[in-house]
Every structure is written in C-alpha cells, then in structure tokens.
C-alpha cells in the first residue's frame, strides 16, 4: 500500500510548494501595484492641493488688488503682496509635479503664462494707483482683460484638476484590480491548500491503514510462530516424556534380565562351588584359599548385581514404599561416598510414577552432590500437605551460579522436565560458597 501513498506525496508536496510560490508572487505583485497606485494617488492629491492653492492665491491677490484700487488703503496690499510672493513657489511645486507628464506639463505652461499675465496686469494697476494716475488704473480696472485672464486661469486649472482626477481614478482602479487579483489569488491558493491538505489526509490515512495492516500481518505471523513454538514445545515435551518412559522401561527390562539371568547364573555358580567344596573333603591350604576367594568373588558379583538392579529399577519402591526406598538410597550412598546424610521423611501417598519421580530426583541430586558439590553433609526431606507433597535435597557444598549453569546442566534439565511432566514445579537455589537447595512440589493426584 505504500506505493499508493508515495505518488500522493509526490503530488501534494510540489503542489504545496507551487501554491506557496504563487501566493508569494501574487502578494509581491499586488504590493508593488498597490504601492505604485498609492504613490500616484498621493502625488495627485499633492498636485490637486497645489493647483487649488494656486487658484486661492490668485483670488487673494486679485481681492487685495481690487480693494487697494477702490479704497487706496495700503492694508489691502498685504494679502496681495503675500499672495504674489507665494505664487512663484507654488508654480515651482506644480512644475516639479508635471515634469513626468508631458501632456499636463504643456497645459501647465499655458497656466503659468496666464498667471504671469494676470500678475503683470495687477502689478500695473497697483503701480499706477500708487503713482496717482487715476485715469490709467481706472481704465485698466474697467476693461475685461483681468476677467479674461482669470477665466483662462480657471479654465486651465479645471483642465489640470480633471487630468489629476483622471490619474487618481486610474490609480484607484489599479488598487481595486490589485485587491481583486489578491482575492482571486488567495482564493485559488486556499483551494490549492485545501486540496493539498485533503491529499495529505488521504496519504496519512493510507499510511495508517498500511501500517495497521502490516501490524496485523506481523501479529498474525507472531501468533502463528507462537502456535508453532507451542506445538513443537509440546511435541518435544511429549517426546522427552516418551523417551524417559522408554528409558525407565528399558531400565526395568534390563534390571529383570540381570536379576533373572545373571542372578541365576551367579547363584548357580555359587551353589556349584559349595557342592564341589563339600565333595572334595580335605584339600590343601592353597586350594582351600582359592576356593574361598572364588566364593567371595561370587558374593561380590551377586552384591554388585543387586546394587545395579536397584539403581536401574528400585524394587524397594514396590515392596517397601517411597520412604523406605529413600532411606535405603541415603544409607547406601552414605556408605559409598562417605557423605553424612540426614533424612526427614514423612509417609506420603503417591502413585507409582510419582514415587519414581521423587526417587529419581533424590537419586540424581545425590549423584550431582558427589560429583560437583565437595560437600560434607546433605539433607533429604519429604513432607506431606493437603493436595501436594514437597521434596528437598540440600547440601553444604561449593554451590554455583544458577544463571550460568542452567543452559549447560543436563542433569538439572532432566530433573526439571521429569518434575514438570508430573505436574509439579522444580526450584534450584544456589550461590558460590553457599551450598545448593533443590526442591520440588508435586500434586498428590498423580
């Protein structure tokens, strides 16, 4: 399923990058256009303000000029002088504004000439009034020259204002288009972002689904492996139990053969030797010594046969019971090894297979003690409880590290399997220099 998610990622990531680039481009373009339009609007407003100021200054100058002409009062010359002084600065400002616009600059040139003519006409009448030339300034005042020049100034100013308003409308339209472009761009980018986000969600869901399926597949494989391990473990346990039972059967068969065949042969040989000795009568000391050595050898062979038979299949279990068999095993082992063995045995009721399990556990434990423990004393205990029994073998030997010896000790592994096959639990407690304690708990039902 990952092959399905990878193409989506290959599409959604470039789409998101492209959307970001387009959004940046649209924003930059809109910002540039809006900035240019705002600059033009600002310039147009400044130009319109300067044009209105020029008209106002002309009106102030004309008002002051007429007031002075009619009254002769010099105070009327103050607004006239102030207006005429500022007119040149205003004209310079307008000239700088119209430098970049040739068509409007030509119209401004006409306005500038009309203003110059009007100023010259007003200056002429004021000078004649100051000189006392009544007829001259009255003649100038009564003519239509001043009015025509003012009308021309107003007409040219109106044209410049219209042109300026047109530029402002154009700039405003440009801002409107920029805003519309930004709106369209943002809407498209939002759609592209939603599409990319949708594809990302699809991709994430596909990845999650693929991961879940992989986890389910892995879980199924683990379950299958666990089942196979359990089945094989059970099979191996059954095989080990079967081999153990076969081993016990073979031991029993061999014990019977040794008891019946070899025992009969040794007993017959002993009887023959005794019969021969009785019939010989008086014999030489050397022959008597040889005969006695032969009898002792046959007795040792019979004893060896009996011990081997008991090790292979303790007959005392079926004849004397578990407690007596363990006592006999402890005394014989004590005699052979020189180890001091203390027994604490309670009478218990167990089946034949369970009794054999306990006997083999004690037997194997004593064998390990004699081989590895270097102990001086051992203790065997058997206790009866409601529903179960406990058996324990303890020694004061060198001990060992249970974590290191578990995997390599076949004797312990065999004991553990035998106890667990009987439904019990084996515990081995030991540490270097602290001796060893092997204990087992077995149900009484088996």
Tab-separated table of N, CA, C and O in Angstrom, residues 69-171:
chain	number	residue	atom	x	y	z
A	69	UNK	N	-7.260	99.277	-5.044
A	69	UNK	CA	-7.627	100.210	-6.109
A	69	UNK	C	-8.860	101.008	-5.722
A	69	UNK	O	-8.955	102.212	-6.013
A	70	UNK	N	-9.813	100.368	-5.081
A	70	UNK	CA	-11.066	101.055	-4.773
A	70	UNK	C	-10.927	101.973	-3.568
A	70	UNK	O	-11.558	103.025	-3.511
A	71	UNK	N	-10.132	101.601	-2.584
A	71	UNK	CA	-10.056	102.379	-1.346
A	71	UNK	C	-8.776	103.171	-1.220
A	71	UNK	O	-8.736	104.179	-0.506
A	72	UNK	N	-7.728	102.705	-1.854
A	72	UNK	CA	-6.427	103.331	-1.719
A	72	UNK	C	-5.786	103.056	-0.388
A	72	UNK	O	-4.763	103.658	-0.046
A	73	UNK	N	-6.384	102.172	0.420
A	73	UNK	CA	-5.858	101.821	1.737
A	73	UNK	C	-4.721	100.819	1.570
A	73	UNK	O	-4.904	99.726	1.013
A	74	UNK	N	-3.506	101.103	2.067
A	74	UNK	CA	-2.361	100.210	1.879
A	74	UNK	C	-2.540	98.839	2.560
A	74	UNK	O	-1.872	97.874	2.182
A	75	UNK	N	-3.443	98.752	3.551
A	75	UNK	CA	-3.591	97.471	4.223
A	75	UNK	C	-4.128	96.383	3.275
A	75	UNK	O	-3.959	95.196	3.525
A	76	UNK	N	-4.784	96.782	2.201
A	76	UNK	CA	-5.260	95.800	1.231
A	76	UNK	C	-4.108	95.198	0.408
A	76	UNK	O	-4.289	94.192	-0.279
A	77	UNK	N	-2.992	95.893	0.472
A	77	UNK	CA	-1.843	95.364	-0.275
A	77	UNK	C	-1.171	94.188	0.451
A	77	UNK	O	-0.389	93.458	-0.166
A	78	UNK	N	-1.462	94.034	1.748
A	78	UNK	CA	-0.816	92.941	2.488
A	78	UNK	C	-1.195	91.572	1.919
A	78	UNK	O	-0.310	90.765	1.620
A	79	UNK	N	-2.492	91.234	1.749
A	79	UNK	CA	-2.811	89.935	1.135
A	79	UNK	C	-2.327	89.852	-0.310
A	79	UNK	O	-1.952	88.782	-0.784
A	80	UNK	N	-2.322	90.956	-0.975
A	80	UNK	CA	-1.838	90.960	-2.354
A	80	UNK	C	-0.347	90.621	-2.389
A	80	UNK	O	0.102	89.765	-3.167
A	81	UNK	N	0.425	91.291	-1.554
A	81	UNK	CA	1.864	91.017	-1.545
A	81	UNK	C	2.161	89.583	-1.113
A	81	UNK	O	3.053	88.923	-1.666
A	82	UNK	N	1.428	89.126	-0.076
A	82	UNK	CA	1.662	87.751	0.397
A	82	UNK	C	1.338	86.734	-0.684
A	82	UNK	O	2.077	85.760	-0.904
A	83	UNK	N	0.210	86.962	-1.403
A	83	UNK	CA	-0.187	86.010	-2.441
A	83	UNK	C	0.797	86.003	-3.596
A	83	UNK	O	1.190	84.947	-4.093
A	84	UNK	N	1.214	87.167	-4.028
A	84	UNK	CA	2.147	87.229	-5.152
A	84	UNK	C	3.507	86.659	-4.788
A	84	UNK	O	4.222	86.094	-5.624
A	85	UNK	N	3.888	86.815	-3.496
A	85	UNK	CA	5.175	86.259	-3.063
A	85	UNK	C	5.144	84.729	-3.070
A	85	UNK	O	6.158	84.071	-3.352
A	86	UNK	N	4.002	84.133	-2.741
A	86	UNK	CA	3.903	82.660	-2.672
A	86	UNK	C	3.598	82.021	-4.012
A	86	UNK	O	3.738	80.790	-4.161
A	87	UNK	N	3.129	82.802	-4.962
A	87	UNK	CA	2.723	82.223	-6.243
A	87	UNK	C	3.890	81.546	-6.962
A	87	UNK	O	3.747	80.473	-7.552
A	88	UNK	N	5.052	82.178	-6.959
A	88	UNK	CA	6.200	81.588	-7.651
A	88	UNK	C	6.596	80.230	-7.052
A	88	UNK	O	6.928	79.278	-7.775
A	89	UNK	N	6.544	80.147	-5.706
A	89	UNK	CA	6.872	78.869	-5.056
A	89	UNK	C	5.854	77.790	-5.433
A	89	UNK	O	6.220	76.638	-5.692
A	90	UNK	N	4.580	78.198	-5.480
A	90	UNK	CA	3.542	77.221	-5.862
A	90	UNK	C	3.719	76.782	-7.300
A	90	UNK	O	3.547	75.598	-7.642
A	91	UNK	N	4.067	77.734	-8.169
A	91	UNK	CA	4.308	77.367	-9.566
A	91	UNK	C	5.488	76.409	-9.703
A	91	UNK	O	5.456	75.460	-10.502
A	92	UNK	N	6.541	76.648	-8.928
A	92	UNK	CA	7.691	75.726	-8.968
A	92	UNK	C	7.291	74.320	-8.503
A	92	UNK	O	7.714	73.311	-9.083
A	93	UNK	N	6.463	74.284	-7.474
A	93	UNK	CA	5.999	72.969	-6.982
A	93	UNK	C	5.207	72.235	-8.048
A	93	UNK	O	5.404	71.026	-8.296
A	94	UNK	N	4.290	72.962	-8.705
A	94	UNK	CA	3.487	72.334	-9.764
A	94	UNK	C	4.349	71.910	-10.938
A	94	UNK	O	4.117	70.861	-11.551
A	95	UNK	N	5.345	72.707	-11.235
A	95	UNK	CA	6.223	72.368	-12.355
A	95	UNK	C	6.956	71.036	-12.074
A	95	UNK	O	7.118	70.200	-12.962
A	96	UNK	N	7.385	70.855	-10.830
A	96	UNK	CA	8.048	69.573	-10.484
A	96	UNK	C	7.066	68.402	-10.584
A	96	UNK	O	7.428	67.320	-11.025
A	97	UNK	N	5.810	68.629	-10.202
A	97	UNK	CA	4.817	67.550	-10.287
A	97	UNK	C	4.546	67.144	-11.732
A	97	UNK	O	4.341	65.946	-12.008
A	98	UNK	N	4.509	68.144	-12.645
A	98	UNK	CA	4.114	67.846	-14.028
A	98	UNK	C	5.301	67.509	-14.926
A	98	UNK	O	5.104	67.247	-16.122
A	99	UNK	N	6.498	67.482	-14.357
A	99	UNK	CA	7.668	67.196	-15.204
A	99	UNK	C	7.577	65.809	-15.830
A	99	UNK	O	7.972	65.603	-16.993
A	100	UNK	N	7.043	64.840	-15.093
A	100	UNK	CA	6.964	63.470	-15.602
A	100	UNK	C	5.765	63.247	-16.515
A	100	UNK	O	5.612	62.132	-17.047
A	101	UNK	N	4.931	64.245	-16.713
A	101	UNK	CA	3.723	64.080	-17.531
A	101	UNK	C	3.738	65.153	-18.633
A	101	UNK	O	3.312	66.301	-18.390
A	102	UNK	N	4.208	64.866	-19.823
A	102	UNK	CA	4.357	65.875	-20.907
A	102	UNK	C	3.057	66.567	-21.263
A	102	UNK	O	3.032	67.788	-21.468
A	103	UNK	N	1.946	65.832	-21.378
A	103	UNK	CA	0.681	66.448	-21.787
A	103	UNK	C	0.224	67.475	-20.765
A	103	UNK	O	-0.178	68.606	-21.108
A	104	UNK	N	0.267	67.122	-19.514
A	104	UNK	CA	-0.151	68.044	-18.473
A	104	UNK	C	0.866	69.165	-18.295
A	104	UNK	O	0.503	70.289	-17.884
A	105	UNK	N	2.139	68.873	-18.579
A	105	UNK	CA	3.157	69.929	-18.479
A	105	UNK	C	2.879	71.043	-19.496
A	105	UNK	O	3.076	72.239	-19.204
A	106	UNK	N	2.397	70.680	-20.683
A	106	UNK	CA	2.054	71.700	-21.694
A	106	UNK	C	0.897	72.562	-21.222
A	106	UNK	O	0.886	73.799	-21.377
A	107	UNK	N	-0.126	71.930	-20.630
A	107	UNK	CA	-1.252	72.694	-20.096
A	107	UNK	C	-0.802	73.597	-18.955
A	107	UNK	O	-1.270	74.724	-18.801
A	108	UNK	N	0.139	73.064	-18.140
A	108	UNK	CA	0.659	73.892	-17.045
A	108	UNK	C	1.433	75.092	-17.584
A	108	UNK	O	1.395	76.179	-16.980
A	109	UNK	N	2.107	74.930	-18.701
A	109	UNK	CA	2.837	76.064	-19.287
A	109	UNK	C	1.874	77.186	-19.684
A	109	UNK	O	2.149	78.376	-19.465
A	110	UNK	N	0.723	76.791	-20.237
A	110	UNK	CA	-0.295	77.795	-20.565
A	110	UNK	C	-0.797	78.472	-19.301
A	110	UNK	O	-0.991	79.701	-19.265
A	111	UNK	N	-1.037	77.659	-18.238
A	111	UNK	CA	-1.496	78.223	-16.976
A	111	UNK	C	-0.455	79.196	-16.420
A	111	UNK	O	-0.778	80.279	-15.927
A	112	UNK	N	0.798	78.791	-16.525
A	112	UNK	CA	1.873	79.652	-15.993
A	112	UNK	C	1.925	80.988	-16.734
A	112	UNK	O	2.103	82.049	-16.103
A	113	UNK	N	1.744	80.974	-18.067
A	113	UNK	CA	1.738	82.231	-18.829
A	113	UNK	C	0.530	83.083	-18.458
A	113	UNK	O	0.642	84.299	-18.310
A	114	UNK	N	-0.617	82.412	-18.270
A	114	UNK	CA	-1.816	83.181	-17.892
A	114	UNK	C	-1.626	83.824	-16.523
A	114	UNK	O	-2.027	84.978	-16.295
A	115	UNK	N	-1.016	83.094	-15.590
A	115	UNK	CA	-0.755	83.648	-14.258
A	115	UNK	C	0.204	84.826	-14.356
A	115	UNK	O	0.027	85.864	-13.700
A	116	UNK	N	1.231	84.671	-15.192
A	116	UNK	CA	2.202	85.770	-15.349
A	116	UNK	C	1.529	87.012	-15.919
A	116	UNK	O	1.784	88.147	-15.470
A	117	UNK	N	0.656	86.815	-16.894
A	117	UNK	CA	-0.062	87.959	-17.478
A	117	UNK	C	-0.971	88.626	-16.451
A	117	UNK	O	-1.052	89.863	-16.361
A	118	UNK	N	-1.678	87.777	-15.670
A	118	UNK	CA	-2.581	88.333	-14.662
A	118	UNK	C	-1.784	89.110	-13.615
A	118	UNK	O	-2.185	90.206	-13.190
A	119	UNK	N	-0.639	88.536	-13.210
A	119	UNK	CA	0.188	89.229	-12.225
A	119	UNK	C	0.717	90.556	-12.793
A	119	UNK	O	0.784	91.565	-12.081
A	120	UNK	N	1.078	90.534	-14.071
A	120	UNK	CA	1.573	91.775	-14.700
A	120	UNK	C	0.472	92.827	-14.761
A	120	UNK	O	0.699	94.028	-14.510
A	121	UNK	N	-0.743	92.385	-15.086
A	121	UNK	CA	-1.892	93.317	-15.167
A	121	UNK	C	-2.187	93.916	-13.810
A	121	UNK	O	-2.414	95.128	-13.656
A	122	UNK	N	-2.156	93.070	-12.725
A	122	UNK	CA	-2.438	93.567	-11.383
A	122	UNK	C	-1.307	94.475	-10.902
A	122	UNK	O	-1.554	95.510	-10.258
A	123	UNK	N	-0.082	94.110	-11.247
A	123	UNK	CA	1.055	94.933	-10.816
A	123	UNK	C	1.003	96.312	-11.487
A	123	UNK	O	1.301	97.338	-10.844
A	124	UNK	N	0.584	96.358	-12.760
A	124	UNK	CA	0.484	97.618	-13.487
A	124	UNK	C	-0.566	98.530	-12.846
A	124	UNK	O	-0.324	99.721	-12.607
A	125	UNK	N	-1.733	98.000	-12.553
A	125	UNK	CA	-2.804	98.822	-11.966
A	125	UNK	C	-2.412	99.304	-10.585
A	125	UNK	O	-2.718	100.439	-10.193
A	126	UNK	N	-1.752	98.446	-9.777
A	126	UNK	CA	-1.336	98.850	-8.428
A	126	UNK	C	-0.297	99.955	-8.512
A	126	UNK	O	-0.333	100.941	-7.754
A	127	UNK	N	0.675	99.866	-9.434
A	127	UNK	CA	1.714	100.895	-9.546
A	127	UNK	C	1.090	102.243	-9.983
A	127	UNK	O	1.464	103.305	-9.482
A	128	UNK	N	0.161	102.163	-10.925
A	128	UNK	CA	-0.499	103.408	-11.372
A	128	UNK	C	-1.319	104.020	-10.251
A	128	UNK	O	-1.413	105.236	-10.109
A	129	UNK	N	-1.938	103.180	-9.399
A	129	UNK	CA	-2.709	103.707	-8.271
A	129	UNK	C	-1.782	104.371	-7.268
A	129	UNK	O	-2.106	105.442	-6.704
A	130	UNK	N	-0.619	103.730	-7.063
A	130	UNK	CA	0.356	104.327	-6.153
A	130	UNK	C	0.886	105.668	-6.704
A	130	UNK	O	1.165	106.594	-5.944
A	131	UNK	N	1.026	105.732	-8.037
A	131	UNK	CA	1.561	106.966	-8.657
A	131	UNK	C	0.488	108.067	-8.765
A	131	UNK	O	0.790	109.186	-9.185
A	132	UNK	N	-0.760	107.735	-8.477
A	132	UNK	CA	-1.852	108.717	-8.545
A	132	UNK	C	-2.421	108.911	-9.930
A	132	UNK	O	-3.138	109.886	-10.175
A	133	UNK	N	-2.117	108.006	-10.853
A	133	UNK	CA	-2.633	108.076	-12.218
A	133	UNK	C	-4.014	107.453	-12.213
A	133	UNK	O	-4.190	106.258	-12.526
A	134	UNK	N	-5.008	108.290	-11.871
A	134	UNK	CA	-6.355	107.790	-11.704
A	134	UNK	C	-6.949	107.243	-12.995
A	134	UNK	O	-7.591	106.185	-13.002
A	135	UNK	N	-6.785	107.958	-14.015
A	135	UNK	CA	-7.414	107.552	-15.277
A	135	UNK	C	-6.840	106.213	-15.774
A	135	UNK	O	-7.571	105.351	-16.285
A	136	UNK	N	-5.558	106.057	-15.608
A	136	UNK	CA	-4.922	104.830	-16.131
A	136	UNK	C	-5.394	103.603	-15.375
A	136	UNK	O	-5.797	102.594	-15.963
A	137	UNK	N	-5.327	103.664	-14.019
A	137	UNK	CA	-5.694	102.422	-13.292
A	137	UNK	C	-7.181	102.166	-13.392
A	137	UNK	O	-7.620	101.009	-13.408
A	138	UNK	N	-8.000	103.272	-13.488
A	138	UNK	CA	-9.426	103.050	-13.665
A	138	UNK	C	-9.717	102.436	-15.031
A	138	UNK	O	-10.632	101.601	-15.170
A	139	UNK	N	-8.961	102.897	-16.017
A	139	UNK	CA	-9.156	102.332	-17.347
A	139	UNK	C	-8.836	100.839	-17.337
A	139	UNK	O	-9.568	100.013	-17.894
A	140	UNK	N	-7.712	100.482	-16.687
A	140	UNK	CA	-7.334	99.052	-16.608
A	140	UNK	C	-8.392	98.270	-15.844
A	140	UNK	O	-8.750	97.146	-16.191
A	141	UNK	N	-8.926	98.893	-14.792
A	141	UNK	CA	-9.902	98.193	-13.961
A	141	UNK	C	-11.206	97.947	-14.695
A	141	UNK	O	-11.865	96.918	-14.492
A	142	UNK	N	-11.561	98.928	-15.558
A	142	UNK	CA	-12.861	98.792	-16.229
A	142	UNK	C	-12.799	97.899	-17.470
A	142	UNK	O	-13.839	97.548	-18.030
A	143	UNK	N	-11.613	97.559	-17.901
A	143	UNK	CA	-11.501	96.683	-19.070
A	143	UNK	C	-11.771	95.240	-18.666
A	143	UNK	O	-11.772	94.877	-17.489
A	144	UNK	N	-11.939	94.393	-19.652
A	144	UNK	CA	-12.203	92.963	-19.390
A	144	UNK	C	-10.935	92.108	-19.437
A	144	UNK	O	-11.015	90.857	-19.425
A	145	UNK	N	-9.777	92.775	-19.461
A	145	UNK	CA	-8.534	91.997	-19.582
A	145	UNK	C	-8.320	91.123	-18.355
A	145	UNK	O	-8.019	89.929	-18.448
A	146	UNK	N	-8.477	91.704	-17.182
A	146	UNK	CA	-8.273	90.933	-15.945
A	146	UNK	C	-9.245	89.784	-15.830
A	146	UNK	O	-8.886	88.669	-15.412
A	147	UNK	N	-10.514	90.045	-16.197
A	147	UNK	CA	-11.507	88.975	-16.100
A	147	UNK	C	-11.206	87.865	-17.085
A	147	UNK	O	-11.320	86.662	-16.763
A	148	UNK	N	-10.772	88.233	-18.294
A	148	UNK	CA	-10.457	87.197	-19.278
A	148	UNK	C	-9.286	86.334	-18.813
A	148	UNK	O	-9.279	85.108	-18.982
A	149	UNK	N	-8.300	86.999	-18.227
A	149	UNK	CA	-7.139	86.233	-17.753
A	149	UNK	C	-7.525	85.302	-16.601
A	149	UNK	O	-7.083	84.144	-16.525
A	150	UNK	N	-8.377	85.792	-15.699
A	150	UNK	CA	-8.825	84.924	-14.606
A	150	UNK	C	-9.661	83.767	-15.118
A	150	UNK	O	-9.564	82.628	-14.621
A	151	UNK	N	-10.498	84.065	-16.111
A	151	UNK	CA	-11.275	82.958	-16.695
A	151	UNK	C	-10.367	81.928	-17.343
A	151	UNK	O	-10.603	80.705	-17.261
A	152	UNK	N	-9.321	82.420	-18.019
A	152	UNK	CA	-8.372	81.491	-18.631
A	152	UNK	C	-7.664	80.664	-17.561
A	152	UNK	O	-7.457	79.446	-17.714
A	153	UNK	N	-7.290	81.350	-16.453
A	153	UNK	CA	-6.627	80.610	-15.358
A	153	UNK	C	-7.568	79.560	-14.799
A	153	UNK	O	-7.181	78.401	-14.568
A	154	UNK	N	-8.841	79.949	-14.568
A	154	UNK	CA	-9.792	78.970	-14.026
A	154	UNK	C	-9.976	77.807	-14.992
A	154	UNK	O	-10.043	76.641	-14.570
A	155	UNK	N	-10.077	78.111	-16.293
A	155	UNK	CA	-10.278	77.053	-17.287
A	155	UNK	C	-9.099	76.094	-17.314
A	155	UNK	O	-9.258	74.860	-17.343
A	156	UNK	N	-7.879	76.642	-17.266
A	156	UNK	CA	-6.699	75.779	-17.290
A	156	UNK	C	-6.566	74.974	-15.996
A	156	UNK	O	-6.177	73.801	-16.009
A	157	UNK	N	-6.925	75.620	-14.878
A	157	UNK	CA	-6.882	74.881	-13.626
A	157	UNK	C	-7.893	73.747	-13.622
A	157	UNK	O	-7.621	72.634	-13.145
A	158	UNK	N	-9.078	74.019	-14.176
A	158	UNK	CA	-10.099	72.957	-14.259
A	158	UNK	C	-9.592	71.788	-15.091
A	158	UNK	O	-9.786	70.608	-14.742
A	159	UNK	N	-8.921	72.086	-16.212
A	159	UNK	CA	-8.373	71.007	-17.042
A	159	UNK	C	-7.326	70.201	-16.274
A	159	UNK	O	-7.298	68.960	-16.336
A	160	UNK	N	-6.463	70.928	-15.554
A	160	UNK	CA	-5.449	70.211	-14.774
A	160	UNK	C	-6.076	69.371	-13.664
A	160	UNK	O	-5.630	68.249	-13.379
A	161	UNK	N	-7.140	69.936	-13.042
A	161	UNK	CA	-7.819	69.162	-11.986
A	161	UNK	C	-8.475	67.923	-12.559
A	161	UNK	O	-8.425	66.827	-11.965
A	162	UNK	N	-9.110	68.089	-13.738
A	162	UNK	CA	-9.729	66.912	-14.387
A	162	UNK	C	-8.672	65.850	-14.705
A	162	UNK	O	-8.888	64.635	-14.502
A	163	UNK	N	-7.548	66.307	-15.245
A	163	UNK	CA	-6.480	65.347	-15.562
A	163	UNK	C	-5.968	64.677	-14.296
A	163	UNK	O	-5.696	63.459	-14.263
A	164	UNK	N	-5.838	65.479	-13.258
A	164	UNK	CA	-5.368	64.924	-11.987
A	164	UNK	C	-6.373	63.922	-11.425
A	164	UNK	O	-6.009	62.847	-10.924
A	165	UNK	N	-7.693	64.275	-11.505
A	165	UNK	CA	-8.725	63.343	-11.056
A	165	UNK	C	-8.719	62.061	-11.870
A	165	UNK	O	-8.967	60.963	-11.334
A	166	UNK	N	-8.462	62.192	-13.145
A	166	UNK	CA	-8.384	61.001	-14.001
A	166	UNK	C	-7.250	60.085	-13.558
A	166	UNK	O	-7.396	58.858	-13.503
A	167	UNK	N	-6.102	60.711	-13.237
A	167	UNK	CA	-4.984	59.893	-12.742
A	167	UNK	C	-5.356	59.216	-11.430
A	167	UNK	O	-4.997	58.047	-11.194
A	168	UNK	N	-6.043	59.933	-10.550
A	168	UNK	CA	-6.443	59.333	-9.279
A	168	UNK	C	-7.403	58.174	-9.495
A	168	UNK	O	-7.290	57.129	-8.847
A	169	UNK	N	-8.360	58.362	-10.440
A	169	UNK	CA	-9.300	57.259	-10.719
A	169	UNK	C	-8.564	56.057	-11.293
A	169	UNK	O	-8.870	54.908	-10.960
A	170	UNK	N	-7.589	56.353	-12.162
A	170	UNK	CA	-6.800	55.251	-12.728
A	170	UNK	C	-6.030	54.514	-11.633
A	170	UNK	O	-5.987	53.276	-11.594
A	171	UNK	N	-5.440	55.285	-10.716
A	171	UNK	CA	-4.698	54.660	-9.620
A	171	UNK	C	-5.631	53.873	-8.704
A	171	UNK	O	-5.310	52.761	-8.245
